[in-house]
Amino acid sequence: MKSHARVVIIGGGMMGVGLMYHLAAEGWDDCVLVEKGELTSGSTWHAAGQCPSFIADYNMAKIHHYSNTLYPRLEQMTGQATGWHGCGGIRFATTPEELDYFRLVEGIAANVGFRMQIIGPEEIRRINPFVTTKGVLAGAWTLDDGHVDPAGCCNAMAIAARNMGATIVRYNRVTDINPMTNGEWEVVSEKGNIVCEHVVNAGGCYADRIGAWVGVNVPITNLKHQYLVTEPIKEFIDRDQEIPIMRDPYCNAYYRQEQKSGLIGIYERSNTREAWIETGGQAWEAENELFAPEYDPIMPGLERVMERMPIFANAGIIRVVNGASPRTPDHNPLLGPAPGLRNFWFCCGASIGIAQGAGAGKYLAQWIMHGASEINMVGVDPRRFGSFADKVYTRAKAHQGYTHMYLLRLPGEERPAGRPARTSPLYKKLQAKGAVYTEAIGWERPRWFSLDGRKEEWSFRRSNVFEVVADECRAVRERVGVLDLSSFTKHDVTGPDAEAFLNRVLANRVSRREGGIVLAHGLTSTGHIDSEYTVTRLDDEGFYLLSAAAAERRNTDQLNLNKEDDEQVTIKNITEELGTLVLAGPRCRELLNKISSADLSNEHFPWLTGKKVEVAGVTMRALRINYVGELGWELHMPIDQLEAVYDSVWAAGEEFGIADFGMYALSSLGKEKAYFAWGVELINEITMIEAGMERFVNFEKGDFVGRNALLERQREQLTWKIAYVEVAAADADVRGGEPAYDGEKVIGVTSSGAFGHTVRKSLAFVFVPPAYAVPGTAFEIEILSRRRQAKVLAGPAYDPENHRLRS
Ligand SMILES: Cc1cc2nc3c(=O)[nH]c(=O)nc-3n(C[C@H](O)[C@H](O)[C@H](O)COP(=O)(O)OP(=O)(O)OC[C@H]3O[C@@H](n4cnc5c(N)ncnc54)[C@H](O)[C@@H]3O)c2cc1C
């Protein structure tokens, strides 16, 4: 066995092999995959092999779609049978909301490139003459997916990888992993040790134990799932054509043809079964493990499948597959760097890993090799979870997701499992005032305030809280509003080398003026956007960095891993130590003057300045910035003082008409100012040039991460720009992932949108070729299957000169 390799992948299931194949295909053939048993002997071999392309997330849809383009070709490429059946799939809608959901995915399909049609019950019965369509409004017919023999497909990728030079070592368990002083890793296995530059945890149901060797939490729960195979069915024998894979919310089940038999998989709704492997763990020796059939939990779903497909009713069951696979709290896989470690990667946590294996492998290989992938991987980055995602949280979320597998989650719908995980001291107080919370990386954040007791009627369209949000926006624009945004990621970067360090890691120059605030971005080595910080200079050697809640782990790593050993810099994550109130609106200064003796005048405290001040008797950091575009301050204080300060702010604000506002209003107000969001617009697919944000890059200050690549980019022709558009939409706004059209040609994709309540316009950002980003250009955006006119705006829809912020 090799004693050195560039990459060691632990685990020979669909995920690990999918990665190995793509690393080799891109040129990294010095790669060893170590598997404790036979390839596929974990969760892969027993899977039902379905590869859906109906995915409502733009980036996940790309992962799935890529797999569906590779799998049909593998057999010819390698000679290994893969059992690919390109029979397509049909998913049922039984409610108008589900139909809207289909329309949303239809737009994603147009962008990503998989074929999808919304068809009526009659057409469904033409394609599958055996299904009853009672209560079915429509079907989403995806024509490019199918099912595969998972073992054959995985082995085909393994053969192809071997042919390109990769090495596979079977029947060799990895027993430990050690970091080496030179930055390499030592992978300890039964057949010897391998020293390598990169380690990948592709251990499937064992991934959490592999993570524990290097001290990282892998948020997975391993759950059982069952499908049944019937004896051959006459109707299938008599017919040449295969029915598509049916996905049915009525039964929470999938069903299809398996050769001439029926195959039925049920996601039981009741949450009573114990999660597998909660105590003690699966034996390391386990291989090709299945469990005894458990009929009771799946009977309700099975009965409904029989109603739908009466030809199944009289067929005997010849096989029950009851196996385990891992699930994460949000059901997306874990693809990317392990938190806190250099060159240690996750390629695990996949609950639909057959469908995802190749796509995940392709884009993760790019990330490992080039420092960034060509798609936005924020939604699968393992660092989206923190210590809050412990076993209890993970298990609760995973169970909930499993039982709701085909049940639509509507925009605005909040599900209870695992909550609240992270709260600010104001949580209960605001809840009592009507706050409706939404969750972001564990944090509970007010989304809107129900002052009259109303409940949101969740929808893809504008809902019954539209006017409530308008009121919250009005309060901020006309009076003063307050928002608890304690979820901000907060770092203190201090020390004699802090300034030089930040100037080396970030693209902008940090302020040389005490109290100066700048927006600064971390870039990848390829010059793409990796992170965004608001950097305030506190004093000679101290800087306060604010960034998006979701970036906490990522940014902590970016700062720590970029620090040189000899740099005198201390990096401290103080996210949970400080609470944050956003106070904004034209009456804001008057309000603060009542509870603070600080000089808040424009002369002493201009826009883009931070100062230590006393407000309501509490010393805090006050920053004259906000993301709503009004006169305002962000108040950052010791978190145990948050409630007292909030009370004082509220008491002082009543005479000015103070109001609480939430994330819905924040989104509307920010969109009016054309503010981008990290992870949505500011993503690793683009550089600061495509984002039109070169003014936040300082090339003169000397070298910084990504500088040369960005200079190179300046000389190249751009493929994308972000256009800011006004959309002629009356009932539904852009959500992200909608296609933009010039005639019948798809020319771009939206990233986000919102209704601007002050300017009374539906606003959105669209990634388009540069020619379409010119102000005044018109094209169409398809929202929920309807084309709407879009016009590119020259600048922010609200206060383009920033008079209000400077007021
Ligand atoms: C009944 C059932 C049906 C399913 N149907 C579908 C489907 O239709 N479509 C779909 O997309 N998904 C399906 N899935 C899910 C799918 O099986 C998994 O998502 C997928 O197999 C995960 O692949 P993996 O490579 O991450 O894990 P695995 O296949 O489990 O691979 C991990 C490998 O790591 C090895 N390993 C672990 N620890 C070590 C170590 N220390 N040293 C060496 N090797 C180690 C294991 O032996 C194992 O082979 C189904 C799951 C179940 C239970």
Short mmCIF file of C-alpha atoms in Angstrom, two decimals, residues 63-357:
data_model
loop_
_atom_site.label_atom_id
_atom_site.label_comp_id
_atom_site.label_asym_id
_atom_site.label_seq_id
_atom_site.Cartn_x
_atom_site.Cartn_y
_atom_site.Cartn_z
CA ILE A 63 -25.61 18.77 -8.25
CA HIS A 64 -28.46 16.38 -9.05
CA HIS A 65 -28.60 17.33 -12.68
CA TYR A 66 -24.92 16.71 -13.20
CA SER A 67 -25.26 13.17 -11.78
CA ASN A 68 -28.10 12.51 -14.19
CA THR A 69 -25.93 13.51 -17.10
CA LEU A 70 -23.01 11.30 -16.04
CA TYR A 71 -24.74 8.09 -14.95
CA PRO A 72 -26.28 7.26 -18.35
CA ARG A 73 -22.81 7.46 -19.93
CA LEU A 74 -20.83 5.47 -17.37
CA GLU A 75 -21.57 2.02 -18.71
CA GLN A 76 -20.23 2.90 -22.13
CA MET A 77 -17.23 4.63 -20.61
CA THR A 78 -16.21 1.70 -18.40
CA GLY A 79 -17.91 -1.49 -19.57
CA GLN A 80 -19.40 -1.87 -16.07
CA ALA A 81 -23.18 -2.34 -16.07
CA THR A 82 -24.88 0.48 -14.17
CA GLY A 83 -28.54 -0.43 -14.61
CA TRP A 84 -29.43 3.11 -15.64
CA HIS A 85 -33.13 3.44 -16.44
CA GLY A 86 -33.98 6.85 -17.81
CA CYS A 87 -37.66 6.48 -17.05
CA GLY A 88 -38.14 9.98 -15.66
CA GLY A 89 -40.29 10.85 -12.68
CA ILE A 90 -43.66 12.33 -11.84
CA ARG A 91 -44.35 14.10 -8.59
CA PHE A 92 -47.92 14.88 -7.59
CA ALA A 93 -49.43 18.17 -6.50
CA THR A 94 -52.63 17.89 -4.54
CA THR A 95 -53.00 21.52 -3.45
CA PRO A 96 -52.74 24.88 -5.25
CA GLU A 97 -49.67 25.66 -3.15
CA GLU A 98 -47.94 22.53 -4.39
CA LEU A 99 -48.75 23.63 -7.91
CA ASP A 100 -47.01 26.94 -7.20
CA TYR A 101 -44.09 24.94 -5.92
CA PHE A 102 -43.94 23.13 -9.26
CA ARG A 103 -43.93 26.46 -11.03
CA LEU A 104 -40.97 27.56 -8.94
CA VAL A 105 -39.06 24.37 -9.76
CA GLU A 106 -40.02 24.69 -13.41
CA GLY A 107 -38.10 27.98 -13.42
CA ILE A 108 -35.11 26.32 -11.78
CA ALA A 109 -35.28 23.56 -14.41
CA ALA A 110 -35.14 26.15 -17.18
CA ASN A 111 -31.96 27.54 -15.66
CA VAL A 112 -30.22 24.36 -14.68
CA GLY A 113 -31.13 22.57 -17.87
CA PHE A 114 -33.23 19.56 -16.94
CA ARG A 115 -36.49 18.96 -18.73
CA MET A 116 -39.65 19.40 -16.67
CA GLN A 117 -43.28 19.79 -17.63
CA ILE A 118 -46.30 20.44 -15.47
CA ILE A 119 -48.97 18.04 -16.67
CA GLY A 120 -52.61 17.38 -15.81
CA PRO A 121 -54.18 14.19 -14.42
CA GLU A 122 -55.16 12.91 -17.84
CA GLU A 123 -51.61 13.16 -19.12
CA ILE A 124 -50.36 11.52 -15.92
CA ARG A 125 -52.64 8.57 -16.57
CA ARG A 126 -51.45 8.37 -20.16
CA ILE A 127 -47.86 8.08 -19.00
CA ASN A 128 -48.68 5.75 -16.10
CA PRO A 129 -51.96 4.01 -16.99
CA PHE A 130 -52.02 2.16 -13.66
CA VAL A 131 -52.18 5.12 -11.31
CA THR A 132 -55.33 6.68 -9.92
CA THR A 133 -55.22 10.44 -9.73
CA LYS A 134 -57.95 11.17 -7.20
CA GLY A 135 -57.22 14.53 -5.62
CA VAL A 136 -54.25 15.15 -7.90
CA LEU A 137 -54.17 18.61 -9.45
CA ALA A 138 -51.05 18.19 -11.53
CA GLY A 139 -47.81 16.32 -11.93
CA ALA A 140 -44.27 17.59 -12.26
CA TRP A 141 -42.89 15.38 -14.99
CA THR A 142 -39.10 15.38 -15.03
CA LEU A 143 -37.92 13.59 -18.12
CA ASP A 144 -34.17 13.36 -17.60
CA ASP A 145 -33.95 11.41 -14.37
CA GLY A 146 -34.33 7.77 -13.58
CA HIS A 147 -32.88 5.07 -11.42
CA VAL A 148 -29.64 3.22 -11.36
CA ASP A 149 -28.13 0.12 -9.81
CA PRO A 150 -26.19 1.89 -7.06
CA ALA A 151 -23.50 -0.77 -6.71
CA GLY A 152 -22.97 -1.01 -10.47
CA CYS A 153 -22.88 2.75 -10.88
CA CYS A 154 -20.47 3.23 -7.98
CA ASN A 155 -18.20 0.49 -9.30
CA ALA A 156 -18.25 2.05 -12.76
CA MET A 157 -16.96 5.34 -11.32
CA ALA A 158 -14.36 3.36 -9.35
CA ILE A 159 -13.16 1.61 -12.52
CA ALA A 160 -12.94 4.91 -14.36
CA ALA A 161 -10.99 6.46 -11.47
CA ARG A 162 -8.62 3.49 -11.33
CA ASN A 163 -8.08 3.75 -15.07
CA MET A 164 -7.03 7.34 -14.53
CA GLY A 165 -4.50 6.35 -11.86
CA ALA A 166 -6.40 6.52 -8.55
CA THR A 167 -5.85 3.75 -5.99
CA ILE A 168 -8.50 1.86 -4.03
CA VAL A 169 -7.61 -0.19 -0.97
CA ARG A 170 -10.47 -2.42 0.19
CA TYR A 171 -10.86 -4.37 3.41
CA ASN A 172 -8.76 -1.87 5.25
CA ARG A 173 -10.30 0.05 8.09
CA VAL A 174 -8.98 3.46 9.00
CA THR A 175 -8.58 3.53 12.77
CA ASP A 176 -7.24 7.00 13.44
CA ILE A 177 -6.11 10.26 11.87
CA ASN A 178 -3.27 12.41 13.20
CA PRO A 179 -2.32 15.95 12.28
CA MET A 180 1.40 16.30 11.57
CA THR A 181 3.53 19.27 12.50
CA ASN A 182 4.25 20.06 8.84
CA GLY A 183 0.53 20.45 8.11
CA GLU A 184 0.09 17.04 6.51
CA TRP A 185 -2.17 14.30 7.83
CA GLU A 186 -1.30 10.77 8.88
CA VAL A 187 -4.12 8.33 8.18
CA VAL A 188 -3.73 5.23 10.32
CA SER A 189 -5.24 2.07 8.86
CA GLU A 190 -5.14 -1.65 9.45
CA LYS A 191 -2.78 -2.13 6.53
CA GLY A 192 -0.45 0.71 7.45
CA ASN A 193 -0.24 4.48 7.56
CA ILE A 194 -0.60 6.94 4.72
CA VAL A 195 0.73 10.48 4.91
CA CYS A 196 -1.25 12.91 2.79
CA GLU A 197 -1.97 16.55 2.09
CA HIS A 198 -5.78 16.24 2.17
CA VAL A 199 -8.08 13.87 4.04
CA VAL A 200 -11.72 13.39 3.09
CA ASN A 201 -14.30 11.96 5.46
CA ALA A 202 -16.69 10.03 3.21
CA GLY A 203 -17.58 7.55 5.93
CA GLY A 204 -21.38 7.53 5.48
CA CYS A 205 -23.03 6.38 8.72
CA TYR A 206 -19.61 6.36 10.43
CA ALA A 207 -18.68 9.90 9.48
CA ASP A 208 -19.35 11.28 12.96
CA ARG A 209 -16.96 8.83 14.53
CA ILE A 210 -14.30 9.62 11.99
CA GLY A 211 -14.78 13.32 12.76
CA ALA A 212 -14.40 12.65 16.48
CA TRP A 213 -10.79 11.45 15.91
CA VAL A 214 -9.84 14.98 14.88
CA GLY A 215 -12.19 16.72 17.30
CA VAL A 216 -14.89 17.88 14.87
CA ASN A 217 -18.59 17.39 15.24
CA VAL A 218 -20.28 15.82 12.22
CA PRO A 219 -23.99 16.61 12.57
CA ILE A 220 -25.62 13.43 11.31
CA THR A 221 -28.21 11.00 12.57
CA ASN A 222 -28.46 7.60 10.97
CA LEU A 223 -32.03 6.66 10.17
CA LYS A 224 -33.60 3.51 8.89
CA HIS A 225 -35.68 3.58 5.74
CA GLN A 226 -37.59 0.78 4.03
CA TYR A 227 -38.69 -0.12 0.55
CA LEU A 228 -40.49 -3.23 -0.63
CA VAL A 229 -40.22 -5.13 -3.86
CA THR A 230 -43.25 -7.07 -5.08
CA GLU A 231 -43.35 -10.20 -7.16
CA PRO A 232 -43.59 -9.59 -10.93
CA ILE A 233 -46.84 -7.91 -11.96
CA LYS A 234 -48.73 -9.01 -15.06
CA GLU A 235 -49.48 -5.47 -16.23
CA PHE A 236 -45.78 -4.65 -16.23
CA ILE A 237 -44.92 -7.92 -17.97
CA ASP A 238 -47.43 -7.15 -20.73
CA ARG A 239 -46.03 -3.66 -21.35
CA ASP A 240 -42.77 -2.64 -23.04
CA GLN A 241 -42.60 0.82 -21.59
CA GLU A 242 -41.49 1.49 -18.02
CA ILE A 243 -43.58 3.78 -15.83
CA PRO A 244 -41.81 6.83 -14.37
CA ILE A 245 -40.86 6.96 -10.70
CA MET A 246 -43.90 8.32 -8.89
CA ARG A 247 -43.44 10.64 -5.89
CA ASP A 248 -46.58 11.17 -3.94
CA PRO A 249 -47.25 13.44 -0.96
CA TYR A 250 -50.55 11.66 -0.30
CA CYS A 251 -48.65 8.53 0.71
CA ASN A 252 -45.31 10.22 1.57
CA ALA A 253 -43.90 7.55 -0.72
CA TYR A 254 -42.21 6.78 -4.00
CA TYR A 255 -43.19 3.87 -6.20
CA ARG A 256 -41.94 2.59 -9.49
CA GLN A 257 -41.19 -0.42 -11.62
CA GLU A 258 -38.24 -2.64 -10.71
CA GLN A 259 -37.83 -4.80 -13.78
CA LYS A 260 -41.34 -6.28 -13.97
CA SER A 261 -41.97 -5.95 -10.23
CA GLY A 262 -43.19 -3.01 -8.19
CA LEU A 263 -40.91 -1.09 -5.80
CA ILE A 264 -42.45 0.99 -3.01
CA GLY A 265 -40.55 3.17 -0.56
CA ILE A 266 -42.36 4.77 2.38
CA TYR A 267 -41.34 7.69 4.56
CA GLU A 268 -43.49 6.95 7.56
CA ARG A 269 -45.17 10.03 8.99
CA SER A 270 -45.31 8.95 12.59
CA ASN A 271 -42.22 9.86 14.47
CA THR A 272 -42.33 6.99 16.88
CA ARG A 273 -39.54 4.76 15.66
CA GLU A 274 -36.28 5.09 17.48
CA ALA A 275 -33.45 6.50 15.45
CA TRP A 276 -30.90 3.90 14.65
CA ILE A 277 -27.47 4.07 16.22
CA GLU A 278 -28.16 6.55 18.96
CA THR A 279 -26.36 4.65 21.65
CA GLY A 280 -23.26 2.59 21.29
CA GLY A 281 -23.05 2.85 17.54
CA GLN A 282 -22.92 0.53 14.62
CA ALA A 283 -20.22 -2.10 14.79
CA TRP A 284 -17.15 -1.28 12.73
CA GLU A 285 -17.35 -4.84 11.43
CA ALA A 286 -20.84 -4.33 9.98
CA GLU A 287 -20.94 -4.81 6.23
CA ASN A 288 -23.92 -4.93 3.86
CA GLU A 289 -26.10 -4.61 6.93
CA LEU A 290 -29.89 -4.77 6.71
CA PHE A 291 -32.51 -4.91 9.44
CA ALA A 292 -35.55 -7.11 9.79
CA PRO A 293 -38.66 -5.74 8.06
CA GLU A 294 -40.84 -3.47 10.21
CA TYR A 295 -44.29 -3.37 8.67
CA ASP A 296 -46.34 -1.53 11.29
CA PRO A 297 -44.85 1.94 10.83
CA ILE A 298 -45.20 1.86 7.04
CA MET A 299 -48.69 0.33 6.82
CA PRO A 300 -50.63 3.65 6.62
CA GLY A 301 -48.45 4.83 3.74
CA LEU A 302 -48.53 1.43 2.07
CA GLU A 303 -52.31 1.31 2.12
CA ARG A 304 -52.43 4.65 0.34
CA VAL A 305 -49.96 3.43 -2.29
CA MET A 306 -52.30 0.48 -2.94
CA GLU A 307 -55.14 2.97 -3.47
CA ARG A 308 -53.00 4.82 -5.96
CA MET A 309 -51.66 1.76 -7.75
CA PRO A 310 -54.32 -0.94 -7.44
CA ILE A 311 -52.15 -3.33 -9.50
CA PHE A 312 -49.81 -3.53 -6.52
CA ALA A 313 -52.58 -4.65 -4.19
CA ASN A 314 -52.57 -8.33 -5.09
CA ALA A 315 -48.87 -8.72 -5.63
CA GLY A 316 -46.92 -10.56 -2.95
CA ILE A 317 -43.93 -8.90 -1.33
CA ILE A 318 -40.74 -10.75 -2.20
CA ARG A 319 -38.18 -8.47 -0.58
CA VAL A 320 -38.05 -5.80 2.09
CA VAL A 321 -34.97 -3.63 2.26
CA ASN A 322 -34.61 -1.95 5.63
CA GLY A 323 -31.34 -0.08 5.71
CA ALA A 324 -29.72 2.96 7.24
CA SER A 325 -28.33 6.14 5.83
CA PRO A 326 -27.16 9.41 7.38
CA ARG A 327 -29.20 12.59 7.61
CA THR A 328 -28.20 16.13 8.55
CA PRO A 329 -30.46 18.68 10.28
CA ASP A 330 -31.38 20.36 6.98
CA HIS A 331 -31.07 17.24 4.80
CA ASN A 332 -28.43 18.74 2.59
CA PRO A 333 -25.13 16.85 2.48
CA LEU A 334 -21.94 18.05 4.16
CA LEU A 335 -19.58 19.02 1.35
CA GLY A 336 -16.59 21.21 2.05
CA PRO A 337 -13.97 21.98 4.67
CA ALA A 338 -14.29 20.60 8.19
CA PRO A 339 -14.65 23.46 10.66
CA GLY A 340 -11.38 24.60 12.15
CA LEU A 341 -9.11 22.27 10.15
CA ARG A 342 -6.89 22.81 7.17
CA ASN A 343 -7.16 20.35 4.28
CA PHE A 344 -9.65 18.14 6.06
CA TRP A 345 -12.84 17.75 4.03
CA PHE A 346 -16.32 16.36 4.51
CA CYS A 347 -18.06 14.44 1.73
CA CYS A 348 -20.77 12.85 3.81
CA GLY A 349 -24.18 13.36 5.40
CA ALA A 350 -25.97 12.48 2.15
CA SER A 351 -29.46 11.09 2.53
CA ILE A 352 -30.01 11.03 -1.25
CA GLY A 353 -26.43 10.11 -1.92
CA ILE A 354 -27.00 8.01 -5.02
CA ALA A 355 -28.51 10.97 -6.79
CA GLN A 356 -25.91 13.33 -5.36
CA GLY A 357 -22.71 11.26 -5.52
#
